[in-house]
Short mmCIF file of C-alpha atoms and ligand atoms in Angstrom, two decimals:
data_model
loop_
_atom_site.label_atom_id
_atom_site.label_comp_id
_atom_site.label_asym_id
_atom_site.label_seq_id
_atom_site.Cartn_x
_atom_site.Cartn_y
_atom_site.Cartn_z
CA MET A 37 -80.55 20.75 -57.45
CA ILE A 38 -80.63 19.81 -53.76
CA ASN A 39 -83.83 18.61 -52.07
CA MET A 40 -82.65 17.29 -48.73
CA ILE A 41 -84.30 15.86 -45.64
CA PHE A 42 -82.96 16.43 -42.13
CA LEU A 43 -83.87 13.47 -39.97
CA GLY A 44 -83.04 13.57 -36.31
CA PRO A 45 -84.41 13.69 -32.79
CA PRO A 46 -85.59 16.89 -31.08
CA GLY A 47 -82.65 19.18 -30.41
CA ALA A 48 -80.27 17.35 -32.78
CA GLY A 49 -79.43 20.62 -34.54
CA LYS A 50 -81.66 20.42 -37.63
CA GLY A 51 -82.65 24.09 -37.39
CA THR A 52 -79.11 25.21 -36.51
CA GLN A 53 -77.58 23.38 -39.47
CA SER A 54 -80.36 24.53 -41.82
CA ALA A 55 -79.31 28.14 -41.17
CA TYR A 56 -75.76 27.38 -42.41
CA ILE A 57 -77.09 25.61 -45.51
CA ILE A 58 -79.46 28.47 -46.38
CA ARG A 59 -76.53 30.89 -46.10
CA ASP A 60 -74.24 28.87 -48.39
CA TYR A 61 -76.58 27.03 -50.76
CA GLY A 62 -79.58 29.37 -51.00
CA LEU A 63 -82.14 26.65 -50.32
CA VAL A 64 -85.59 27.19 -48.84
CA GLN A 65 -86.12 25.62 -45.40
CA ILE A 66 -89.49 24.09 -44.70
CA SER A 67 -89.81 23.30 -41.00
CA THR A 68 -93.17 21.75 -40.17
CA GLY A 69 -92.53 22.67 -36.52
CA ASP A 70 -92.16 26.37 -37.46
CA LEU A 71 -95.25 26.24 -39.71
CA LEU A 72 -97.26 24.68 -36.89
CA ARG A 73 -96.02 27.19 -34.28
CA GLN A 74 -97.06 30.02 -36.61
CA ALA A 75 -100.51 28.42 -37.04
CA VAL A 76 -100.84 28.14 -33.25
CA LYS A 77 -99.85 31.80 -32.85
CA ASP A 78 -102.34 32.87 -35.53
CA GLN A 79 -105.03 30.69 -33.91
CA THR A 80 -106.00 29.13 -37.23
CA PRO A 81 -108.18 25.96 -37.16
CA LEU A 82 -105.03 23.91 -37.86
CA GLY A 83 -103.16 25.68 -35.06
CA LYS A 84 -105.97 25.07 -32.57
CA GLU A 85 -106.05 21.36 -33.42
CA ALA A 86 -102.25 20.96 -33.51
CA LYS A 87 -101.58 22.69 -30.18
CA MET A 88 -102.76 19.88 -27.93
CA TYR A 89 -100.53 17.35 -29.72
CA MET A 90 -97.51 19.66 -29.64
CA ASP A 91 -97.92 20.52 -25.96
CA ALA A 92 -98.02 16.79 -25.17
CA GLY A 93 -94.94 16.08 -27.29
CA GLN A 94 -97.01 13.90 -29.66
CA LEU A 95 -97.05 13.92 -33.45
CA VAL A 96 -99.74 15.98 -35.16
CA PRO A 97 -101.91 13.62 -37.30
CA ASP A 98 -100.52 12.77 -40.74
CA ALA A 99 -103.51 14.12 -42.69
CA LEU A 100 -103.05 17.61 -41.22
CA ILE A 101 -99.29 17.64 -41.79
CA ILE A 102 -99.46 16.29 -45.33
CA GLY A 103 -102.08 18.92 -46.24
CA LEU A 104 -99.85 21.63 -44.74
CA MET A 105 -96.86 20.42 -46.77
CA LYS A 106 -98.85 20.17 -50.00
CA ASP A 107 -99.89 23.83 -49.62
CA ARG A 108 -96.33 24.92 -48.81
CA LEU A 109 -94.81 23.04 -51.75
CA ALA A 110 -97.19 24.81 -54.13
CA SER A 111 -95.26 28.02 -53.50
CA PRO A 112 -92.86 28.95 -56.36
CA ASP A 113 -89.85 29.44 -54.04
CA CYS A 114 -89.64 25.65 -53.59
CA ALA A 115 -88.54 25.17 -57.20
CA GLU A 116 -84.93 26.15 -56.34
CA GLY A 117 -84.42 23.36 -53.80
CA VAL A 118 -85.68 22.62 -50.31
CA ILE A 119 -84.43 21.56 -46.86
CA PHE A 120 -87.17 19.46 -45.27
CA ASP A 121 -86.65 20.02 -41.53
CA GLY A 122 -88.74 17.77 -39.28
CA PHE A 123 -90.71 16.27 -42.16
CA PRO A 124 -91.33 13.45 -42.87
CA ARG A 125 -91.71 11.90 -39.41
CA THR A 126 -93.77 8.81 -40.32
CA ILE A 127 -93.71 6.31 -43.18
CA ALA A 128 -97.06 7.72 -44.41
CA GLN A 129 -95.53 11.22 -44.58
CA ALA A 130 -92.47 9.86 -46.41
CA GLU A 131 -94.64 8.14 -49.00
CA ALA A 132 -96.75 11.29 -49.43
CA LEU A 133 -93.60 13.39 -49.90
CA ASP A 134 -92.23 11.03 -52.55
CA SER A 135 -95.51 11.26 -54.42
CA MET A 136 -95.83 15.09 -54.12
CA LEU A 137 -92.29 15.63 -55.37
CA LYS A 138 -92.64 13.19 -58.24
CA ASN A 139 -96.11 14.14 -59.44
CA ASP A 140 -96.40 17.85 -58.59
CA LEU A 141 -92.81 19.14 -58.79
CA LYS A 142 -91.24 16.55 -61.11
CA THR A 143 -88.29 16.18 -58.78
CA GLU A 144 -87.04 13.91 -55.98
CA ILE A 145 -85.12 13.79 -52.72
CA THR A 146 -81.36 14.05 -53.29
CA GLN A 147 -79.98 13.49 -49.73
CA ILE A 148 -81.39 12.26 -46.44
CA ILE A 149 -79.12 13.33 -43.57
CA SER A 150 -79.71 11.81 -40.16
CA LEU A 151 -78.14 13.75 -37.27
CA ASN A 152 -77.24 11.46 -34.36
CA VAL A 153 -76.97 12.82 -30.80
CA ALA A 154 -77.28 10.96 -27.46
CA ASP A 155 -80.55 11.47 -25.56
CA GLU A 156 -78.91 13.05 -22.45
CA LEU A 157 -77.38 15.78 -24.60
CA LEU A 158 -80.66 16.36 -26.43
CA VAL A 159 -82.52 17.07 -23.20
CA GLU A 160 -79.85 19.58 -22.16
CA ARG A 161 -79.91 21.23 -25.59
CA ALA A 162 -83.69 21.63 -25.62
CA VAL A 163 -83.98 22.83 -22.01
CA GLY A 164 -81.32 25.49 -22.71
CA ARG A 165 -82.63 26.58 -26.11
CA ARG A 166 -83.86 30.15 -26.50
CA SER A 167 -85.14 31.68 -29.72
CA CYS A 168 -86.10 35.04 -31.10
CA PRO A 169 -89.77 35.26 -32.03
CA LYS A 170 -89.04 38.09 -34.49
CA ASP A 171 -86.25 36.67 -36.67
CA GLY A 172 -86.21 33.02 -35.59
CA LYS A 173 -82.54 33.00 -34.56
CA VAL A 174 -81.80 30.12 -32.20
CA TYR A 175 -79.46 30.33 -29.17
CA HIS A 176 -78.44 28.08 -26.31
CA ILE A 177 -77.80 29.47 -22.83
CA LYS A 178 -74.55 27.44 -22.56
CA TYR A 179 -73.46 26.38 -26.05
CA ASN A 180 -74.44 29.43 -28.08
CA PRO A 181 -75.39 32.26 -25.73
CA PRO A 182 -76.46 35.70 -26.94
CA LYS A 183 -74.08 38.59 -26.17
CA VAL A 184 -76.57 39.97 -23.64
CA GLY A 185 -78.60 37.41 -21.68
CA GLY A 186 -82.16 37.00 -22.99
CA VAL A 187 -81.72 39.46 -25.86
CA CYS A 188 -81.40 38.67 -29.59
CA ASP A 189 -78.02 39.75 -31.02
CA LEU A 190 -79.60 40.60 -34.37
CA CYS A 191 -82.72 42.59 -33.52
CA GLY A 192 -82.59 43.28 -29.77
CA GLY A 193 -85.86 41.37 -29.25
CA THR A 194 -86.60 39.36 -26.10
CA LEU A 195 -85.72 35.67 -26.44
CA THR A 196 -88.34 33.05 -25.59
CA HIS A 197 -88.35 29.43 -24.39
CA ARG A 198 -90.55 27.06 -26.40
CA ASP A 199 -93.59 25.62 -24.56
CA ASP A 200 -92.58 22.08 -25.57
CA ASP A 201 -88.98 22.45 -24.33
CA ARG A 202 -89.90 21.50 -20.75
CA GLU A 203 -88.04 18.40 -19.61
CA GLU A 204 -91.11 16.12 -19.36
CA THR A 205 -92.36 17.10 -22.83
CA ILE A 206 -88.92 16.63 -24.34
CA LYS A 207 -88.79 13.11 -22.92
CA ASN A 208 -92.13 12.36 -24.64
CA ARG A 209 -90.81 13.83 -27.89
CA LEU A 210 -87.73 11.61 -27.65
CA LYS A 211 -89.92 8.56 -27.02
CA VAL A 212 -92.01 9.36 -30.10
CA TYR A 213 -88.83 9.83 -32.11
CA HIS A 214 -87.41 6.44 -31.11
CA GLU A 215 -90.73 4.59 -31.55
CA THR A 216 -91.86 6.16 -34.82
CA THR A 217 -89.64 8.64 -36.63
CA SER A 218 -86.42 6.63 -36.36
CA LEU A 219 -88.12 3.91 -38.45
CA LEU A 220 -87.56 6.23 -41.41
CA LYS A 221 -83.86 5.29 -41.31
CA GLY A 222 -84.95 1.85 -42.53
CA TYR A 223 -87.26 3.39 -45.13
CA TYR A 224 -84.38 5.36 -46.68
CA ALA A 225 -81.48 2.98 -45.93
CA ASP A 226 -81.34 1.40 -49.38
CA SER A 227 -82.01 4.60 -51.34
CA GLY A 228 -78.31 5.24 -51.92
CA ARG A 229 -78.94 8.78 -50.64
CA PHE A 230 -79.02 8.16 -46.89
CA TYR A 231 -76.23 9.53 -44.67
CA GLU A 232 -75.70 9.39 -40.91
CA VAL A 233 -73.78 12.27 -39.33
CA ASP A 234 -72.48 12.53 -35.77
CA GLY A 235 -74.22 15.67 -34.48
CA GLU A 236 -72.38 15.86 -31.13
CA GLY A 237 -69.42 18.08 -32.03
CA ASN A 238 -69.58 21.85 -32.19
CA PRO A 239 -71.98 23.26 -34.85
CA ASP A 240 -69.18 24.33 -37.23
CA GLY A 241 -67.62 20.86 -37.10
CA VAL A 242 -70.98 19.19 -37.75
CA TYR A 243 -71.54 21.51 -40.69
CA GLU A 244 -68.18 20.56 -42.26
CA LYS A 245 -69.39 16.95 -42.41
CA ILE A 246 -72.71 18.01 -43.96
CA LYS A 247 -70.95 20.10 -46.58
CA GLY A 248 -68.92 17.03 -47.50
CA ILE A 249 -72.19 15.26 -48.30
CA LEU A 250 -73.89 18.13 -50.14
CA GLY A 251 -70.80 18.90 -52.21
P1 AP5 B 1368 -90.12 20.63 -34.37
O1 AP5 B 1368 -90.20 22.08 -34.24
O2 AP5 B 1368 -89.83 20.02 -35.70
O3 AP5 B 1368 -89.10 20.13 -33.28
P2 AP5 B 1368 -88.06 18.93 -33.27
O4 AP5 B 1368 -87.93 18.03 -34.44
O5 AP5 B 1368 -88.41 18.25 -32.01
O6 AP5 B 1368 -86.71 19.63 -33.37
P3 AP5 B 1368 -86.25 20.88 -32.62
O7 AP5 B 1368 -86.71 22.12 -33.29
O8 AP5 B 1368 -86.58 20.74 -31.15
O9 AP5 B 1368 -84.67 20.70 -32.70
P4 AP5 B 1368 -83.60 20.94 -33.83
O10 AP5 B 1368 -83.08 19.61 -34.28
O11 AP5 B 1368 -84.06 21.88 -34.89
O12 AP5 B 1368 -82.47 21.60 -32.93
P5 AP5 B 1368 -81.90 23.10 -32.88
O13 AP5 B 1368 -81.07 23.37 -34.08
O14 AP5 B 1368 -82.99 24.08 -32.53
O15 AP5 B 1368 -91.49 19.95 -33.89
C1 AP5 B 1368 -92.18 20.38 -32.73
C2 AP5 B 1368 -93.51 19.63 -32.62
O16 AP5 B 1368 -94.34 19.91 -33.78
C3 AP5 B 1368 -93.42 18.09 -32.61
O17 AP5 B 1368 -93.19 17.60 -31.29
C4 AP5 B 1368 -94.81 17.69 -33.16
O18 AP5 B 1368 -95.81 17.81 -32.17
C5 AP5 B 1368 -95.06 18.74 -34.22
N1 AP5 B 1368 -94.57 18.36 -35.56
C6 AP5 B 1368 -93.61 18.99 -36.28
N2 AP5 B 1368 -93.43 18.37 -37.47
C7 AP5 B 1368 -94.28 17.32 -37.49
C8 AP5 B 1368 -94.53 16.28 -38.44
N3 AP5 B 1368 -93.85 16.21 -39.60
N4 AP5 B 1368 -95.48 15.36 -38.15
C9 AP5 B 1368 -96.18 15.43 -37.00
N5 AP5 B 1368 -95.99 16.37 -36.04
C10 AP5 B 1368 -95.03 17.31 -36.29
O19 AP5 B 1368 -80.90 22.94 -31.63
C11 AP5 B 1368 -81.39 22.74 -30.31
C12 AP5 B 1368 -80.52 23.51 -29.30
O20 AP5 B 1368 -79.21 22.95 -29.30
C13 AP5 B 1368 -80.34 25.00 -29.64
O21 AP5 B 1368 -80.33 25.72 -28.44
C14 AP5 B 1368 -78.97 25.07 -30.36
O22 AP5 B 1368 -78.34 26.32 -30.14
C15 AP5 B 1368 -78.23 23.93 -29.68
N6 AP5 B 1368 -77.30 23.25 -30.59
C16 AP5 B 1368 -77.53 22.91 -31.91
N7 AP5 B 1368 -76.48 22.27 -32.42
C17 AP5 B 1368 -75.56 22.17 -31.40
C18 AP5 B 1368 -74.25 21.59 -31.30
N8 AP5 B 1368 -73.68 20.97 -32.37
N9 AP5 B 1368 -73.62 21.67 -30.11
C19 AP5 B 1368 -74.20 22.28 -29.04
N10 AP5 B 1368 -75.43 22.86 -29.08
C20 AP5 B 1368 -76.10 22.79 -30.25
#
């Protein structure tokens, strides 16, 4: 069974590559960013608290995120294998994940894949990202444009630009990544399950490398 973590800065392609893996491996993707955006949209207490951190490009506090993940992992669909996308982002979250998997699900992380992309490219990727609020499909105005500008190929819905994809916010998100989340590379380095992948080629080429790791 595969339980993998996607580590990587904002815009590295974690969501894009997760879609390929879901298609081929049938895993469940848990994106804490997507769960938080849904909570913001639904105006839940968590969403109201998380919004100010997200809009500023800061991390949402560990206690809130760990509680969110514990609830999500209790769902039976997680038993078939999970892609953790954007979680963990701190050492405290990584330790909590290890403990939840071991004690609650009697399983463990099988691969940690870190996608590496230069900061200049990441800003361009995030500024140009558009997504469909109905089916979640992600586009890029230059690298992966929809057939008709601003319209989802799959459902015909109007594409949106994420609030935190403004250039200034992205720069804050990158700063947080380098100061905090990248420390997780050290946390996992000696696990024997940690892989670094160059995320700068085209998405299909990046996926070939990931498939080589997942087997
Ligand atoms: P989150 O939603 O997790 O955002 P992120 O990690 O910053 O990652 P992104 O979704 O921006 O990028 P991605 O790597 O998925 O890239 P994508 O595939 O879309 O988090 C948002 C916020 O929520 C955080 O700032 C924080 O506040 C909060 N949060 C979330 N989790 C948290 C946690 N665990 N703890 C605390 N706070 C948390 O690709 C980007 C663009 O590039 C797309 O347009 C795509 O088409 C294009 N693209 C992708 N791959 C390629 C390629 N190979 N070549 C060219 N273009 C490409």
